Amino acid sequence: MAEASGFLPAYLANGDDTLKRERVAERLEQRIGKLGDLSFNSEVFDGETARGADIVAACNTLPFMSDVRLVTVKAADKLRKADSEAIVAYLEAPAESAVLALYAQGLAKNTRLYKAVASLGKNAVIDCSSVAKRDLPSLVAQMAKTHGISLRSDATILLIDLVGDDTVRIDAELKKLSLAGVHGNAITVDDVNRLVGRTTEAKPWEFVDAFSERDAAKCMRLRQRMESTTPYSLLAMCITRIRELAIVRGLLARGQQSQLTKMVKGPTWKVDKYYPRYARNFTPEELREALRKARDTDRAMKSGSDPEAAFETWYLSVIAR
């Protein structure tokens, strides 16, 4: 029986890190596979199309020459309400010979399905959320060890820059570096440049943050990696940031820094930590002049001027001290 074999009746691997969810699935399948042939004792459903009744029926099917049967539901956060409720009802009295494995990218904690799984035990819900970007280099270092390699710190930063924060892609590139025979000494920037291709675009918010830092070189590097982002949308985002920084400067001048998160939209940690520094990078006169020039640039972009060239001229003039 499932509980007698050390399994809970159901598990939920929940979070946006695909690699973590895949690793959870691999470990669970390996453990259950030791009890019997999974080719006879497993079923897989897609939450976007599956019926709750079919999932429950699969859980209630007796295993063949095994104590446990594995029922997997991918994209469980896409289940329709009625189908999700069928699983919630099942979990009130789950089958003793089944393990229900639910995988979701973002199932809210206040949903009945999340609560139903969580009530089964402290290990029933497995957090598969992505790590914060500041913690990604240390995670990559740990991932590299599983492939028998190590990276210099600058090579790690470059790898993340080229591939992005998708841990599945990062893991694939680490495997490539390992198979290329780059062992012994730590992998260098040259190794990464030679063996890893760019697979990700820069995020618009990265450009706006570099703009707020008045880092012209970084802005130009990022802009080269933003093929799908138009200069019109970037101009609008930069204008929004300038207005936000004007508000922040006003609050700081009045000693009202505690009001930042009420007056400026955005992640609380980012507004509190970075916006005061961004705001101090500009004088009030520079912010007003940036908005005036933005108005003229917008007109030029809509009146026949090369949009990219006009936008570049504008943001470099604002960044220049």
PDB file of C-alpha atoms in Angstrom:
ATOM      1  CA  MET A   1       0.000   0.000   0.000  1.00  0.00           C
ATOM      2  CA  ALA A   2       1.123   3.550  -0.686  1.00  0.00           C
ATOM      3  CA  GLU A   3       1.446   4.788   2.896  1.00  0.00           C
ATOM      4  CA  ALA A   4       2.950   1.496   4.046  1.00  0.00           C
ATOM      5  CA  SER A   5       5.569   1.902   1.296  1.00  0.00           C
ATOM      6  CA  GLY A   6       6.474   5.362   2.538  1.00  0.00           C
ATOM      7  CA  PHE A   7       4.375   7.382   0.095  1.00  0.00           C
ATOM      8  CA  LEU A   8       1.639   9.920   0.700  1.00  0.00           C
ATOM      9  CA  PRO A   9      -1.593   9.507  -1.296  1.00  0.00           C
ATOM     10  CA  ALA A  10      -0.751  12.605  -3.378  1.00  0.00           C
ATOM     11  CA  TYR A  11       2.007  15.098  -4.070  1.00  0.00           C
ATOM     12  CA  LEU A  12       2.009  18.513  -5.672  1.00  0.00           C
ATOM     13  CA  ALA A  13       5.176  19.829  -7.340  1.00  0.00           C
ATOM     14  CA  ASN A  14       4.285  23.495  -7.734  1.00  0.00           C
ATOM     15  CA  GLY A  15       6.382  26.301  -9.223  1.00  0.00           C
ATOM     16  CA  ASP A  16       7.715  27.831 -12.411  1.00  0.00           C
ATOM     17  CA  ASP A  17      11.068  26.035 -12.434  1.00  0.00           C
ATOM     18  CA  THR A  18      10.600  23.286 -15.018  1.00  0.00           C
ATOM     19  CA  LEU A  19      13.842  21.523 -14.147  1.00  0.00           C
ATOM     20  CA  LYS A  20      12.850  21.194 -10.488  1.00  0.00           C
ATOM     21  CA  ARG A  21       9.497  19.707 -11.468  1.00  0.00           C
ATOM     22  CA  GLU A  22      11.231  17.263 -13.822  1.00  0.00           C
ATOM     23  CA  ARG A  23      13.643  16.197 -11.087  1.00  0.00           C
ATOM     24  CA  VAL A  24      10.752  15.622  -8.663  1.00  0.00           C
ATOM     25  CA  ALA A  25       9.048  13.454 -11.289  1.00  0.00           C
ATOM     26  CA  GLU A  26      12.226  11.461 -11.921  1.00  0.00           C
ATOM     27  CA  ARG A  27      12.790  10.734  -8.222  1.00  0.00           C
ATOM     28  CA  LEU A  28       9.175   9.756  -7.639  1.00  0.00           C
ATOM     29  CA  GLU A  29       9.117   7.450 -10.656  1.00  0.00           C
ATOM     30  CA  GLN A  30      12.389   5.813  -9.594  1.00  0.00           C
ATOM     31  CA  ARG A  31      11.112   5.160  -6.080  1.00  0.00           C
ATOM     32  CA  ILE A  32       7.772   3.736  -7.217  1.00  0.00           C
ATOM     33  CA  GLY A  33       9.435   1.835 -10.059  1.00  0.00           C
ATOM     34  CA  LYS A  34      11.336  -0.237  -7.494  1.00  0.00           C
ATOM     35  CA  LEU A  35       8.000  -1.675  -6.287  1.00  0.00           C
ATOM     36  CA  GLY A  36       6.766  -2.853  -9.674  1.00  0.00           C
ATOM     37  CA  ASP A  37       6.777  -2.312 -13.432  1.00  0.00           C
ATOM     38  CA  LEU A  38       5.518   1.233 -14.095  1.00  0.00           C
ATOM     39  CA  SER A  39       4.581   0.337 -17.671  1.00  0.00           C
ATOM     40  CA  PHE A  40       1.663  -1.578 -16.130  1.00  0.00           C
ATOM     41  CA  ASN A  41       1.094   0.695 -13.168  1.00  0.00           C
ATOM     42  CA  SER A  42       1.062   4.286 -14.337  1.00  0.00           C
ATOM     43  CA  GLU A  43      -1.130   6.719 -16.229  1.00  0.00           C
ATOM     44  CA  VAL A  44      -0.445  10.286 -17.352  1.00  0.00           C
ATOM     45  CA  PHE A  45      -3.039  13.032 -17.824  1.00  0.00           C
ATOM     46  CA  ASP A  46      -2.863  16.578 -19.177  1.00  0.00           C
ATOM     47  CA  GLY A  47      -4.678  19.017 -16.898  1.00  0.00           C
ATOM     48  CA  GLU A  48      -5.830  21.148 -19.827  1.00  0.00           C
ATOM     49  CA  THR A  49      -7.889  18.315 -21.327  1.00  0.00           C
ATOM     50  CA  ALA A  50      -8.302  15.658 -18.614  1.00  0.00           C
ATOM     51  CA  ARG A  51     -11.599  14.880 -16.909  1.00  0.00           C
ATOM     52  CA  GLY A  52     -11.547  14.669 -13.136  1.00  0.00           C
ATOM     53  CA  ALA A  53     -13.608  11.483 -13.217  1.00  0.00           C
ATOM     54  CA  ASP A  54     -10.997   9.759 -15.400  1.00  0.00           C
ATOM     55  CA  ILE A  55      -8.185  10.792 -13.063  1.00  0.00           C
ATOM     56  CA  VAL A  56     -10.081   9.480 -10.046  1.00  0.00           C
ATOM     57  CA  ALA A  57     -10.885   6.229 -11.866  1.00  0.00           C
ATOM     58  CA  ALA A  58      -7.183   5.767 -12.631  1.00  0.00           C
ATOM     59  CA  CYS A  59      -6.353   6.268  -8.941  1.00  0.00           C
ATOM     60  CA  ASN A  60      -8.956   3.698  -7.937  1.00  0.00           C
ATOM     61  CA  THR A  61      -7.620   1.083 -10.373  1.00  0.00           C
ATOM     62  CA  LEU A  62      -5.743  -1.677  -8.562  1.00  0.00           C
ATOM     63  CA  PRO A  63      -2.032  -2.030  -9.379  1.00  0.00           C
ATOM     64  CA  PHE A  64      -0.696  -5.082 -11.206  1.00  0.00           C
ATOM     65  CA  MET A  65       1.967  -7.034  -9.322  1.00  0.00           C
ATOM     66  CA  SER A  66       2.896  -3.974  -7.291  1.00  0.00           C
ATOM     67  CA  ASP A  67       1.807  -2.319  -4.072  1.00  0.00           C
ATOM     68  CA  VAL A  68       1.519   1.106  -5.672  1.00  0.00           C
ATOM     69  CA  ARG A  69       0.110   2.648  -8.828  1.00  0.00           C
ATOM     70  CA  LEU A  70       1.332   6.085 -10.068  1.00  0.00           C
ATOM     71  CA  VAL A  71      -1.124   8.554 -11.578  1.00  0.00           C
ATOM     72  CA  THR A  72       0.433  11.734 -12.994  1.00  0.00           C
ATOM     73  CA  VAL A  73      -1.381  14.965 -13.854  1.00  0.00           C
ATOM     74  CA  LYS A  74       0.652  17.555 -15.732  1.00  0.00           C
ATOM     75  CA  ALA A  75      -0.472  21.205 -15.809  1.00  0.00           C
ATOM     76  CA  ALA A  76      -2.716  20.571 -12.815  1.00  0.00           C
ATOM     77  CA  ASP A  77      -3.272  24.310 -12.486  1.00  0.00           C
ATOM     78  CA  LYS A  78      -5.101  24.169 -15.847  1.00  0.00           C
ATOM     79  CA  LEU A  79      -7.767  21.753 -14.615  1.00  0.00           C
ATOM     80  CA  ARG A  80     -11.321  22.977 -15.001  1.00  0.00           C
ATOM     81  CA  LYS A  81     -13.067  23.733 -11.727  1.00  0.00           C
ATOM     82  CA  ALA A  82     -15.377  20.707 -11.864  1.00  0.00           C
ATOM     83  CA  ASP A  83     -12.472  18.368 -12.604  1.00  0.00           C
ATOM     84  CA  SER A  84     -10.366  19.913  -9.852  1.00  0.00           C
ATOM     85  CA  GLU A  85     -13.258  19.465  -7.423  1.00  0.00           C
ATOM     86  CA  ALA A  86     -13.488  15.775  -8.353  1.00  0.00           C
ATOM     87  CA  ILE A  87      -9.876  15.341  -7.239  1.00  0.00           C
ATOM     88  CA  VAL A  88     -10.500  17.334  -4.057  1.00  0.00           C
ATOM     89  CA  ALA A  89     -13.379  14.992  -3.227  1.00  0.00           C
ATOM     90  CA  TYR A  90     -11.211  11.956  -3.986  1.00  0.00           C
ATOM     91  CA  LEU A  91      -8.471  13.168  -1.643  1.00  0.00           C
ATOM     92  CA  GLU A  92     -10.929  13.110   1.270  1.00  0.00           C
ATOM     93  CA  ALA A  93     -10.695   9.302   1.087  1.00  0.00           C
ATOM     94  CA  PRO A  94      -7.892   8.425  -1.331  1.00  0.00           C
ATOM     95  CA  ALA A  95      -7.120   4.926  -2.549  1.00  0.00           C
ATOM     96  CA  GLU A  96      -4.531   3.130  -0.450  1.00  0.00           C
ATOM     97  CA  SER A  97      -2.735   1.699  -3.476  1.00  0.00           C
ATOM     98  CA  ALA A  98      -2.268   4.867  -5.564  1.00  0.00           C
ATOM     99  CA  VAL A  99       0.061   7.843  -5.580  1.00  0.00           C
ATOM    100  CA  LEU A 100      -1.373  10.871  -7.355  1.00  0.00           C
ATOM    101  CA  ALA A 101       1.387  13.193  -8.620  1.00  0.00           C
ATOM    102  CA  LEU A 102       0.231  16.689  -9.577  1.00  0.00           C
ATOM    103  CA  TYR A 103       2.559  19.071 -11.419  1.00  0.00           C
ATOM    104  CA  ALA A 104       1.704  22.754 -11.721  1.00  0.00           C
ATOM    105  CA  GLN A 105       3.479  25.914 -12.736  1.00  0.00           C
ATOM    106  CA  GLY A 106       1.477  28.191 -10.483  1.00  0.00           C
ATOM    107  CA  LEU A 107      -1.354  26.654  -8.485  1.00  0.00           C
ATOM    108  CA  ALA A 108      -2.460  29.294  -5.974  1.00  0.00           C
ATOM    109  CA  LYS A 109      -2.223  28.409  -2.300  1.00  0.00           C
ATOM    110  CA  ASN A 110      -5.795  29.519  -1.666  1.00  0.00           C
ATOM    111  CA  THR A 111      -7.298  26.991  -4.096  1.00  0.00           C
ATOM    112  CA  ARG A 112      -9.166  23.989  -2.738  1.00  0.00           C
ATOM    113  CA  LEU A 113      -6.917  21.591  -4.658  1.00  0.00           C
ATOM    114  CA  TYR A 114      -3.725  23.064  -3.172  1.00  0.00           C
ATOM    115  CA  LYS A 115      -5.207  22.944   0.332  1.00  0.00           C
ATOM    116  CA  ALA A 116      -6.438  19.382  -0.149  1.00  0.00           C
ATOM    117  CA  VAL A 117      -2.960  18.142  -1.092  1.00  0.00           C
ATOM    118  CA  ALA A 118      -1.232  20.214   1.598  1.00  0.00           C
ATOM    119  CA  SER A 119      -3.472  18.663   4.263  1.00  0.00           C
ATOM    120  CA  LEU A 120      -2.010  15.221   3.502  1.00  0.00           C
ATOM    121  CA  GLY A 121       1.314  16.008   5.154  1.00  0.00           C
ATOM    122  CA  LYS A 122       4.145  18.506   5.396  1.00  0.00           C
ATOM    123  CA  ASN A 123       5.976  16.871   2.471  1.00  0.00           C
ATOM    124  CA  ALA A 124       2.973  16.703   0.164  1.00  0.00           C
ATOM    125  CA  VAL A 125       3.635  20.060  -1.530  1.00  0.00           C
ATOM    126  CA  ILE A 126       7.070  20.449  -3.115  1.00  0.00           C
ATOM    127  CA  ASP A 127       8.149  24.003  -3.885  1.00  0.00           C
ATOM    128  CA  CYS A 128       9.492  24.249  -7.427  1.00  0.00           C
ATOM    129  CA  SER A 129       9.687  28.032  -7.633  1.00  0.00           C
ATOM    130  CA  SER A 130      12.565  29.656  -9.496  1.00  0.00           C
ATOM    131  CA  VAL A 131      15.342  31.067  -7.364  1.00  0.00           C
ATOM    132  CA  ALA A 132      15.847  34.817  -7.198  1.00  0.00           C
ATOM    133  CA  LYS A 133      18.189  36.098  -9.888  1.00  0.00           C
ATOM    134  CA  ARG A 134      20.768  37.066  -7.284  1.00  0.00           C
ATOM    135  CA  ASP A 135      20.886  33.415  -6.135  1.00  0.00           C
ATOM    136  CA  LEU A 136      21.123  31.947  -9.650  1.00  0.00           C
ATOM    137  CA  PRO A 137      24.953  31.896  -9.889  1.00  0.00           C
ATOM    138  CA  SER A 138      25.250  29.735  -6.770  1.00  0.00           C
ATOM    139  CA  LEU A 139      22.538  27.413  -8.114  1.00  0.00           C
ATOM    140  CA  VAL A 140      24.384  27.087 -11.437  1.00  0.00           C
ATOM    141  CA  ALA A 141      27.558  26.211  -9.531  1.00  0.00           C
ATOM    142  CA  GLN A 142      25.693  23.400  -7.757  1.00  0.00           C
ATOM    143  CA  MET A 143      24.172  22.180 -11.026  1.00  0.00           C
ATOM    144  CA  ALA A 144      27.611  22.127 -12.648  1.00  0.00           C
ATOM    145  CA  LYS A 145      28.882  19.754  -9.943  1.00  0.00           C
ATOM    146  CA  THR A 146      26.226  17.193 -10.905  1.00  0.00           C
ATOM    147  CA  HIS A 147      27.859  17.112 -14.355  1.00  0.00           C
ATOM    148  CA  GLY A 148      31.343  16.762 -12.902  1.00  0.00           C
ATOM    149  CA  ILE A 149      32.503  20.250 -13.858  1.00  0.00           C
ATOM    150  CA  SER A 150      33.028  23.645 -12.269  1.00  0.00           C
ATOM    151  CA  LEU A 151      32.859  27.184 -13.673  1.00  0.00           C
ATOM    152  CA  ARG A 152      34.797  30.323 -12.867  1.00  0.00           C
ATOM    153  CA  SER A 153      32.521  32.999 -11.457  1.00  0.00           C
ATOM    154  CA  ASP A 154      32.775  35.194 -14.577  1.00  0.00           C
ATOM    155  CA  ALA A 155      32.010  32.177 -16.778  1.00  0.00           C
ATOM    156  CA  THR A 156      28.920  31.476 -14.678  1.00  0.00           C
ATOM    157  CA  ILE A 157      27.677  35.048 -15.168  1.00  0.00           C
ATOM    158  CA  LEU A 158      28.297  34.809 -18.914  1.00  0.00           C
ATOM    159  CA  LEU A 159      26.428  31.496 -19.148  1.00  0.00           C
ATOM    160  CA  ILE A 160      23.384  33.039 -17.445  1.00  0.00           C
ATOM    161  CA  ASP A 161      23.652  36.076 -19.714  1.00  0.00           C
ATOM    162  CA  LEU A 162      23.675  33.878 -22.829  1.00  0.00           C
ATOM    163  CA  VAL A 163      21.050  31.331 -21.793  1.00  0.00           C
ATOM    164  CA  GLY A 164      18.799  33.213 -19.385  1.00  0.00           C
ATOM    165  CA  ASP A 165      17.309  31.965 -16.137  1.00  0.00           C
ATOM    166  CA  ASP A 166      15.598  28.856 -17.567  1.00  0.00           C
ATOM    167  CA  THR A 167      17.220  26.091 -15.525  1.00  0.00           C
ATOM    168  CA  VAL A 168      16.337  23.436 -18.126  1.00  0.00           C
ATOM    169  CA  ARG A 169      18.358  25.331 -20.734  1.00  0.00           C
ATOM    170  CA  ILE A 170      21.157  25.992 -18.273  1.00  0.00           C
ATOM    171  CA  ASP A 171      21.310  22.297 -17.392  1.00  0.00           C
ATOM    172  CA  ALA A 172      21.453  21.366 -21.085  1.00  0.00           C
ATOM    173  CA  GLU A 173      24.355  23.754 -21.672  1.00  0.00           C
ATOM    174  CA  LEU A 174      26.201  22.441 -18.610  1.00  0.00           C
ATOM    175  CA  LYS A 175      25.781  18.933 -19.982  1.00  0.00           C
ATOM    176  CA  LYS A 176      27.189  20.151 -23.314  1.00  0.00           C
ATOM    177  CA  LEU A 177      30.202  21.665 -21.551  1.00  0.00           C
ATOM    178  CA  SER A 178      30.722  18.385 -19.717  1.00  0.00           C
ATOM    179  CA  LEU A 179      30.466  16.267 -22.874  1.00  0.00           C
ATOM    180  CA  ALA A 180      32.903  18.605 -24.632  1.00  0.00           C
ATOM    181  CA  GLY A 181      35.565  17.321 -22.294  1.00  0.00           C
ATOM    182  CA  VAL A 182      36.110  20.579 -20.437  1.00  0.00           C
ATOM    183  CA  HIS A 183      37.220  18.989 -17.166  1.00  0.00           C
ATOM    184  CA  GLY A 184      39.982  19.506 -14.637  1.00  0.00           C
ATOM    185  CA  ASN A 185      40.440  23.240 -14.431  1.00  0.00           C
ATOM    186  CA  ALA A 186      37.390  25.423 -13.949  1.00  0.00           C
ATOM    187  CA  ILE A 187      35.577  26.387 -17.155  1.00  0.00           C
ATOM    188  CA  THR A 188      36.514  29.859 -18.352  1.00  0.00           C
ATOM    189  CA  VAL A 189      34.760  32.662 -20.199  1.00  0.00           C
ATOM    190  CA  ASP A 190      36.542  31.555 -23.381  1.00  0.00           C
ATOM    191  CA  ASP A 191      35.141  28.024 -22.991  1.00  0.00           C
ATOM    192  CA  VAL A 192      31.602  29.364 -22.594  1.00  0.00           C
ATOM    193  CA  ASN A 193      31.964  31.737 -25.566  1.00  0.00           C
ATOM    194  CA  ARG A 194      33.264  28.867 -27.683  1.00  0.00           C
ATOM    195  CA  LEU A 195      30.669  26.254 -26.764  1.00  0.00           C
ATOM    196  CA  VAL A 196      27.494  28.107 -25.737  1.00  0.00           C
ATOM    197  CA  GLY A 197      25.296  30.065 -28.120  1.00  0.00           C
ATOM    198  CA  ARG A 198      22.938  32.841 -27.134  1.00  0.00           C
ATOM    199  CA  THR A 199      19.400  31.487 -26.722  1.00  0.00           C
ATOM    200  CA  THR A 200      17.606  34.263 -24.900  1.00  0.00           C
ATOM    201  CA  GLU A 201      16.643  37.879 -25.410  1.00  0.00           C
ATOM    202  CA  ALA A 202      17.287  40.564 -22.850  1.00  0.00           C
ATOM    203  CA  LYS A 203      14.248  41.593 -20.819  1.00  0.00           C
ATOM    204  CA  PRO A 204      12.850  45.126 -21.308  1.00  0.00           C
ATOM    205  CA  TRP A 205      13.017  45.760 -17.551  1.00  0.00           C
ATOM    206  CA  GLU A 206      16.744  44.994 -17.647  1.00  0.00           C
ATOM    207  CA  PHE A 207      17.172  47.813 -20.163  1.00  0.00           C
ATOM    208  CA  VAL A 208      15.084  50.216 -18.066  1.00  0.00           C
ATOM    209  CA  ASP A 209      17.123  49.381 -14.953  1.00  0.00           C
ATOM    210  CA  ALA A 210      20.376  49.997 -16.863  1.00  0.00           C
ATOM    211  CA  PHE A 211      18.854  53.270 -18.087  1.00  0.00           C
ATOM    212  CA  SER A 212      18.107  54.182 -14.463  1.00  0.00           C
ATOM    213  CA  GLU A 213      21.716  53.402 -13.582  1.00  0.00           C
ATOM    214  CA  ARG A 214      22.856  55.729 -16.397  1.00  0.00           C
ATOM    215  CA  ASP A 215      24.946  52.877 -17.787  1.00  0.00           C
ATOM    216  CA  ALA A 216      25.129  53.669 -21.516  1.00  0.00           C
ATOM    217  CA  ALA A 217      27.372  50.725 -22.431  1.00  0.00           C
ATOM    218  CA  LYS A 218      25.047  48.222 -20.762  1.00  0.00           C
ATOM    219  CA  CYS A 219      21.997  49.782 -22.409  1.00  0.00           C
ATOM    220  CA  MET A 220      23.583  49.416 -25.830  1.00  0.00           C
ATOM    221  CA  ARG A 221      24.570  45.792 -25.172  1.00  0.00           C
ATOM    222  CA  LEU A 222      21.079  44.929 -23.955  1.00  0.00           C
ATOM    223  CA  ARG A 223      19.393  46.704 -26.858  1.00  0.00           C
ATOM    224  CA  GLN A 224      21.268  44.485 -29.294  1.00  0.00           C
ATOM    225  CA  ARG A 225      19.637  41.472 -27.646  1.00  0.00           C
ATOM    226  CA  MET A 226      16.030  42.695 -27.812  1.00  0.00           C
ATOM    227  CA  GLU A 227      14.876  41.848 -31.315  1.00  0.00           C
ATOM    228  CA  SER A 228      11.205  41.511 -30.410  1.00  0.00           C
ATOM    229  CA  THR A 229      10.972  44.719 -28.344  1.00  0.00           C
ATOM    230  CA  THR A 230      10.168  47.871 -30.321  1.00  0.00           C
ATOM    231  CA  PRO A 231      11.739  51.273 -29.610  1.00  0.00           C
ATOM    232  CA  TYR A 232       8.212  52.612 -29.090  1.00  0.00           C
ATOM    233  CA  SER A 233       7.535  50.263 -26.173  1.00  0.00           C
ATOM    234  CA  LEU A 234      10.952  50.895 -24.638  1.00  0.00           C
ATOM    235  CA  LEU A 235      10.451  54.670 -24.890  1.00  0.00           C
ATOM    236  CA  ALA A 236       7.115  54.320 -23.089  1.00  0.00           C
ATOM    237  CA  MET A 237       8.679  52.188 -20.335  1.00  0.00           C
ATOM    238  CA  CYS A 238      11.548  54.649 -19.867  1.00  0.00           C
ATOM    239  CA  ILE A 239       9.097  57.564 -19.657  1.00  0.00           C
ATOM    240  CA  THR A 240       7.171  55.702 -16.970  1.00  0.00           C
ATOM    241  CA  ARG A 241      10.402  55.124 -15.048  1.00  0.00           C
ATOM    242  CA  ILE A 242      11.367  58.817 -15.300  1.00  0.00           C
ATOM    243  CA  ARG A 243       7.994  59.830 -13.860  1.00  0.00           C
ATOM    244  CA  GLU A 244       8.415  57.280 -11.067  1.00  0.00           C
ATOM    245  CA  LEU A 245      11.863  58.629 -10.239  1.00  0.00           C
ATOM    246  CA  ALA A 246      10.491  62.164 -10.118  1.00  0.00           C
ATOM    247  CA  ILE A 247       7.945  60.972  -7.540  1.00  0.00           C
ATOM    248  CA  VAL A 248      10.678  59.203  -5.569  1.00  0.00           C
ATOM    249  CA  ARG A 249      12.856  62.328  -5.532  1.00  0.00           C
ATOM    250  CA  GLY A 250       9.939  64.337  -4.208  1.00  0.00           C
ATOM    251  CA  LEU A 251       9.245  61.820  -1.443  1.00  0.00           C
ATOM    252  CA  LEU A 252      12.914  61.665  -0.462  1.00  0.00           C
ATOM    253  CA  ALA A 253      13.123  65.472  -0.342  1.00  0.00           C
ATOM    254  CA  ARG A 254      10.168  65.522   2.075  1.00  0.00           C
ATOM    255  CA  GLY A 255      11.554  62.683   4.203  1.00  0.00           C
ATOM    256  CA  GLN A 256       8.704  60.371   3.193  1.00  0.00           C
ATOM    257  CA  GLN A 257      10.636  57.330   2.007  1.00  0.00           C
ATOM    258  CA  SER A 258       8.175  55.068   3.855  1.00  0.00           C
ATOM    259  CA  GLN A 259       5.558  56.106   1.283  1.00  0.00           C
ATOM    260  CA  LEU A 260       7.539  54.783  -1.693  1.00  0.00           C
ATOM    261  CA  THR A 261       5.670  51.515  -2.162  1.00  0.00           C
ATOM    262  CA  LYS A 262       2.306  53.287  -1.871  1.00  0.00           C
ATOM    263  CA  MET A 263       3.136  55.853  -4.543  1.00  0.00           C
ATOM    264  CA  VAL A 264       5.226  53.761  -6.963  1.00  0.00           C
ATOM    265  CA  LYS A 265       4.073  50.519  -8.570  1.00  0.00           C
ATOM    266  CA  GLY A 266       6.442  47.562  -8.671  1.00  0.00           C
ATOM    267  CA  PRO A 267       7.878  44.800  -6.473  1.00  0.00           C
ATOM    268  CA  THR A 268       8.180  46.143  -2.926  1.00  0.00           C
ATOM    269  CA  TRP A 269      11.752  44.877  -2.477  1.00  0.00           C
ATOM    270  CA  LYS A 270      12.864  46.573  -5.683  1.00  0.00           C
ATOM    271  CA  VAL A 271      11.145  49.908  -5.041  1.00  0.00           C
ATOM    272  CA  ASP A 272      12.544  50.109  -1.507  1.00  0.00           C
ATOM    273  CA  LYS A 273      16.064  48.972  -2.355  1.00  0.00           C
ATOM    274  CA  TYR A 274      16.825  50.397  -5.780  1.00  0.00           C
ATOM    275  CA  TYR A 275      14.507  53.285  -6.628  1.00  0.00           C
ATOM    276  CA  PRO A 276      16.053  55.774  -4.157  1.00  0.00           C
ATOM    277  CA  ARG A 277      19.463  55.092  -5.706  1.00  0.00           C
ATOM    278  CA  TYR A 278      18.057  55.389  -9.220  1.00  0.00           C
ATOM    279  CA  ALA A 279      16.359  58.676  -8.332  1.00  0.00           C
ATOM    280  CA  ARG A 280      19.547  60.164  -6.913  1.00  0.00           C
ATOM    281  CA  ASN A 281      21.255  59.485 -10.252  1.00  0.00           C
ATOM    282  CA  PHE A 282      19.247  62.353 -11.766  1.00  0.00           C
ATOM    283  CA  THR A 283      18.579  65.918 -10.736  1.00  0.00           C
ATOM    284  CA  PRO A 284      14.987  67.186 -10.917  1.00  0.00           C
ATOM    285  CA  GLU A 285      16.016  69.364 -13.866  1.00  0.00           C
ATOM    286  CA  GLU A 286      17.447  66.356 -15.708  1.00  0.00           C
ATOM    287  CA  LEU A 287      14.216  64.400 -15.211  1.00  0.00           C
ATOM    288  CA  ARG A 288      12.119  67.289 -16.539  1.00  0.00           C
ATOM    289  CA  GLU A 289      14.442  67.705 -19.526  1.00  0.00           C
ATOM    290  CA  ALA A 290      14.286  63.953 -20.210  1.00  0.00           C
ATOM    291  CA  LEU A 291      10.486  64.122 -20.410  1.00  0.00           C
ATOM    292  CA  ARG A 292      10.607  67.157 -22.701  1.00  0.00           C
ATOM    293  CA  LYS A 293      13.050  65.399 -25.028  1.00  0.00           C
ATOM    294  CA  ALA A 294      10.928  62.230 -24.873  1.00  0.00           C
ATOM    295  CA  ARG A 295       7.950  64.222 -26.163  1.00  0.00           C
ATOM    296  CA  ASP A 296      10.010  65.504 -29.093  1.00  0.00           C
ATOM    297  CA  THR A 297      11.431  62.044 -29.759  1.00  0.00           C
ATOM    298  CA  ASP A 298       7.981  60.483 -29.821  1.00  0.00           C
ATOM    299  CA  ARG A 299       6.877  63.057 -32.392  1.00  0.00           C
ATOM    300  CA  ALA A 300       9.968  62.428 -34.508  1.00  0.00           C
ATOM    301  CA  MET A 301       9.480  58.648 -34.385  1.00  0.00           C
ATOM    302  CA  LYS A 302       5.902  59.052 -35.601  1.00  0.00           C
ATOM    303  CA  SER A 303       6.817  61.585 -38.292  1.00  0.00           C
ATOM    304  CA  GLY A 304       9.160  59.628 -40.504  1.00  0.00           C
ATOM    305  CA  SER A 305      12.410  59.549 -38.530  1.00  0.00           C
ATOM    306  CA  ASP A 306      14.158  56.211 -38.038  1.00  0.00           C
ATOM    307  CA  PRO A 307      12.496  55.040 -34.762  1.00  0.00           C
ATOM    308  CA  GLU A 308      15.532  53.096 -33.559  1.00  0.00           C
ATOM    309  CA  ALA A 309      17.971  55.917 -34.255  1.00  0.00           C
ATOM    310  CA  ALA A 310      15.686  58.488 -32.626  1.00  0.00           C
ATOM    311  CA  PHE A 311      15.237  56.341 -29.534  1.00  0.00           C
ATOM    312  CA  GLU A 312      18.973  55.677 -29.242  1.00  0.00           C
ATOM    313  CA  THR A 313      19.777  59.380 -29.541  1.00  0.00           C
ATOM    314  CA  TRP A 314      17.235  60.152 -26.823  1.00  0.00           C
ATOM    315  CA  TYR A 315      18.268  57.582 -24.224  1.00  0.00           C
ATOM    316  CA  LEU A 316      21.979  58.285 -24.694  1.00  0.00           C
ATOM    317  CA  SER A 317      21.371  62.022 -24.270  1.00  0.00           C
ATOM    318  CA  VAL A 318      19.455  61.353 -21.033  1.00  0.00           C
ATOM    319  CA  ILE A 319      22.081  58.961 -19.691  1.00  0.00           C
ATOM    320  CA  ALA A 320      24.980  61.317 -20.502  1.00  0.00           C
ATOM    321  CA  ARG A 321      25.981  63.323 -17.462  1.00  0.00           C
TER     322      ARG A 321
END
